[in-house]
XYZ file of C-alpha atoms in Angstrom:
279
model
C 85.946 -85.520 139.070
C 85.671 -84.321 142.729
C 82.350 -83.202 144.115
C 80.694 -82.021 147.097
C 77.071 -82.219 148.362
C 75.627 -79.748 150.703
C 72.397 -80.623 152.571
C 70.668 -78.107 154.596
C 70.102 -79.557 158.197
C 66.579 -80.363 157.694
C 67.992 -83.452 155.904
C 69.546 -86.401 157.778
C 72.924 -87.802 157.172
C 73.843 -91.487 157.629
C 77.129 -92.287 159.269
C 78.413 -93.642 156.166
C 77.479 -90.089 154.386
C 79.242 -88.419 157.144
C 82.278 -90.415 156.771
C 82.556 -90.217 152.950
C 83.925 -86.841 153.030
C 81.822 -85.659 149.883
C 78.734 -84.382 152.376
C 78.487 -81.193 154.414
C 75.538 -79.604 156.513
C 74.143 -76.013 156.109
C 72.607 -75.483 159.442
C 69.061 -73.816 160.051
C 68.074 -71.724 162.848
C 64.992 -72.115 164.889
C 63.232 -69.545 167.378
C 61.104 -71.052 169.633
C 59.643 -69.759 173.323
C 62.043 -67.066 173.575
C 65.120 -69.109 172.721
C 67.201 -69.325 169.751
C 68.361 -72.599 168.491
C 71.188 -73.600 166.018
C 70.513 -76.879 164.113
C 74.233 -78.326 164.412
C 76.346 -80.597 166.594
C 75.074 -78.696 169.493
C 71.152 -79.572 168.788
C 69.404 -81.212 171.755
C 66.412 -82.920 170.428
C 64.780 -83.846 173.783
C 65.163 -80.030 174.952
C 63.822 -78.814 171.506
C 60.776 -80.638 171.567
C 60.283 -79.586 175.191
C 60.447 -76.157 174.227
C 57.986 -76.683 171.590
C 55.481 -78.458 173.732
C 55.611 -75.647 176.500
C 55.331 -72.745 173.802
C 51.806 -71.420 172.493
C 53.158 -69.982 169.298
C 54.806 -72.237 166.292
C 58.418 -72.389 166.171
C 60.117 -69.895 163.716
C 62.787 -71.312 161.204
C 65.241 -69.306 159.607
C 67.469 -71.013 156.540
C 71.035 -70.864 155.906
C 72.495 -67.637 154.605
C 73.667 -67.010 151.261
C 76.889 -66.307 152.802
C 76.934 -69.779 154.420
C 76.169 -71.234 151.046
C 78.705 -69.250 149.495
C 81.344 -70.198 151.839
C 80.507 -74.269 151.321
C 80.778 -73.408 147.552
C 84.310 -71.884 147.855
C 86.299 -75.311 148.073
C 88.571 -77.392 145.796
C 85.732 -79.677 144.681
C 84.863 -79.099 141.061
C 81.192 -80.319 140.963
C 78.888 -78.952 143.662
C 75.486 -79.855 144.578
C 73.103 -78.208 147.341
C 70.017 -79.965 148.306
C 67.463 -78.027 150.246
C 64.114 -78.353 151.948
C 60.987 -78.099 149.771
C 61.175 -74.299 148.546
C 57.317 -74.141 149.069
C 58.293 -74.797 153.097
C 61.188 -72.611 153.476
C 63.511 -69.947 151.795
C 66.533 -72.055 151.898
C 66.314 -73.176 148.378
C 66.571 -69.357 147.528
C 69.222 -68.575 149.674
C 71.326 -71.334 148.213
C 70.709 -70.077 144.727
C 71.635 -66.394 145.636
C 74.774 -67.953 147.284
C 75.761 -69.419 143.965
C 75.102 -65.903 142.368
C 77.460 -64.353 144.842
C 79.944 -66.915 144.634
C 80.210 -66.211 140.786
C 79.965 -62.602 141.173
C 83.525 -63.040 143.599
C 85.132 -65.704 142.097
C 83.905 -66.491 138.558
C 82.099 -69.529 137.030
C 81.724 -72.820 138.489
C 79.754 -76.175 138.395
C 77.323 -75.403 141.199
C 73.794 -76.435 141.078
C 70.859 -76.177 143.594
C 68.349 -78.618 143.596
C 64.915 -78.273 145.333
C 63.813 -81.708 147.014
C 60.309 -80.710 147.095
C 60.402 -82.873 150.396
C 62.381 -82.647 153.580
C 64.134 -84.748 156.088
C 64.902 -88.232 154.680
C 64.040 -87.010 151.287
C 66.729 -84.941 151.017
C 68.931 -87.673 152.156
C 67.930 -90.131 149.336
C 68.826 -86.976 146.693
C 71.950 -86.647 148.337
C 72.804 -90.295 147.919
C 71.450 -90.271 144.461
C 74.007 -87.480 143.406
C 76.762 -89.582 144.940
C 75.604 -92.901 142.897
C 75.404 -90.698 139.882
C 79.172 -89.048 140.383
C 80.629 -92.483 141.108
C 79.473 -93.491 137.844
C 81.437 -91.245 136.218
C 78.334 -88.920 134.827
C 78.928 -85.508 133.312
C 77.832 -82.817 135.616
C 74.784 -82.034 133.361
C 74.022 -85.732 133.168
C 73.807 -85.906 137.163
C 71.865 -82.890 137.073
C 69.245 -84.245 134.736
C 69.192 -87.975 136.304
C 68.780 -86.300 139.935
C 65.962 -84.028 139.028
C 64.245 -87.162 137.229
C 64.661 -88.899 140.383
C 62.766 -85.971 142.277
C 60.086 -86.041 139.980
C 59.144 -89.728 140.787
C 59.768 -89.288 144.508
C 56.806 -89.471 147.277
C 56.797 -88.229 150.806
C 54.456 -89.773 153.152
C 54.291 -88.903 156.902
C 51.795 -89.862 159.859
C 51.782 -87.446 162.731
C 51.265 -88.295 166.689
C 50.185 -84.863 167.330
C 48.678 -82.051 165.483
C 50.056 -79.572 167.746
C 52.650 -77.961 164.822
C 49.795 -78.159 162.281
C 47.520 -76.090 165.008
C 50.422 -73.616 165.755
C 51.134 -72.668 162.038
C 47.774 -72.106 160.788
C 47.359 -75.168 158.636
C 44.528 -76.599 161.036
C 42.012 -74.265 163.083
C 42.109 -74.233 166.912
C 38.865 -76.230 167.427
C 39.408 -78.722 164.604
C 42.615 -79.703 166.218
C 41.353 -79.727 169.655
C 38.250 -82.388 168.256
C 40.734 -84.438 166.312
C 43.120 -84.637 169.441
C 40.143 -85.739 171.314
C 39.107 -88.486 169.028
C 42.602 -89.616 168.592
C 42.635 -88.730 164.808
C 46.142 -89.169 162.962
C 46.141 -87.407 159.785
C 48.184 -89.571 156.976
C 50.022 -86.684 155.095
C 51.914 -86.507 151.782
C 53.713 -84.236 149.605
C 52.039 -82.570 146.211
C 54.216 -82.575 143.130
C 55.314 -78.912 143.980
C 56.501 -79.537 147.312
C 53.742 -78.465 149.228
C 51.888 -80.520 151.982
C 48.552 -82.426 151.447
C 46.246 -84.257 153.878
C 45.791 -87.989 152.320
C 43.621 -89.387 155.201
C 42.402 -89.130 158.580
C 42.225 -92.485 160.764
C 41.614 -93.042 164.518
C 44.777 -94.382 166.409
C 48.400 -94.772 165.231
C 48.066 -98.352 164.559
C 45.169 -97.723 161.676
C 47.466 -94.850 160.515
C 50.394 -96.927 159.745
C 48.326 -99.483 157.985
C 46.460 -96.453 155.863
C 49.984 -94.895 154.906
C 51.417 -98.099 153.743
C 48.473 -98.656 151.594
C 48.832 -95.475 150.373
C 52.331 -95.895 149.466
C 51.874 -99.012 147.950
C 49.075 -97.908 145.555
C 51.384 -95.066 144.371
C 54.824 -97.565 144.177
C 56.479 -97.966 140.989
C 59.258 -100.290 140.080
C 60.140 -100.667 143.927
C 62.819 -102.811 143.273
C 64.910 -99.896 141.685
C 64.020 -97.547 144.822
C 65.523 -97.286 148.095
C 63.050 -97.229 150.930
C 63.874 -94.330 153.389
C 61.884 -94.180 156.557
C 62.699 -91.422 159.251
C 61.338 -91.490 162.732
C 61.365 -89.232 165.667
C 61.757 -91.379 168.854
C 59.670 -94.268 167.461
C 62.123 -96.728 166.032
C 59.410 -99.772 166.409
C 57.116 -97.889 164.528
C 59.642 -97.255 161.524
C 60.173 -100.955 161.671
C 56.654 -102.033 161.729
C 56.240 -99.595 158.548
C 59.497 -101.541 156.758
C 57.995 -104.960 157.566
C 54.473 -104.215 156.216
C 56.041 -102.582 152.936
C 58.337 -105.487 152.691
C 55.424 -108.009 152.522
C 54.070 -105.933 149.498
C 57.232 -105.299 147.631
C 61.006 -105.687 147.453
C 63.559 -102.450 147.124
C 66.911 -102.001 146.174
C 67.749 -100.988 149.601
C 66.033 -99.569 152.927
C 67.515 -97.306 155.154
C 66.067 -95.792 158.786
C 67.167 -92.750 160.577
C 66.119 -90.982 163.402
C 65.296 -87.348 162.869
C 68.416 -85.760 164.464
C 67.436 -81.794 164.060
C 64.831 -79.552 162.689
C 62.958 -82.049 161.004
C 61.890 -83.237 164.471
C 59.561 -80.474 164.445
C 57.858 -81.512 161.478
C 57.702 -85.192 162.498
C 57.027 -84.408 166.123
C 57.269 -86.969 169.162
C 56.283 -90.330 167.791
C 56.044 -89.102 163.746
C 57.058 -91.265 160.989
C 58.216 -89.950 157.616
C 58.821 -92.180 154.572
C 59.897 -91.241 151.301
C 60.225 -93.764 148.404
């Protein structure tokens, strides 16, 4: 069976994924400091991060439209899968589902399924890779869905922030708390909840201690690592990503490891110097 996997642009595509011909990106858009930015091949990460730092307001993202998803569904592939940013953080999931409904009203039924990643960034990447793995094994459409949904249930996302600015701007931290934490060099270790929300796991003083604490949390939650891919995404801090990888490899062996630089809107969540780990 031919298949197509659409990942919204908060997810990262590896070079291999781009070359495969089975993956497409649905671009989100961002408004920051009076500027409208499309998260596509024209995206300038350095300029985007500069605009964020200069703006007093939190960037506002808008998800791909239902019509955009509908357009992606209209193709020759027999099995279509969409993978979106957590429905708790974005309207991308609902937009993709509505796009499916619009497609079927216009063209009739087709094997289309939308996965709520309950994650972001490289978490979406792993889900896309899992779908492709299932398709290559020859699983039926329903078997792929069941297998990947079970995979999402077991997935954990962790991230360590260099700055609290975005959390402060979007109201997740009170201004005084953010100012005090910045002055004290507090680095919060964050993680995903089962329903795809964000929770604070720990506060540490300094990035080095933060990386150690994050790795400790990952190891505590880890089950059957030899069956899993360790995925690390970073925003302009490859050395930190490699440090996390090496610390985890001292504790466990993995089926594979991928490291990617955040290319688009996920830069906003990681912030310059941030690290995201999904396993």
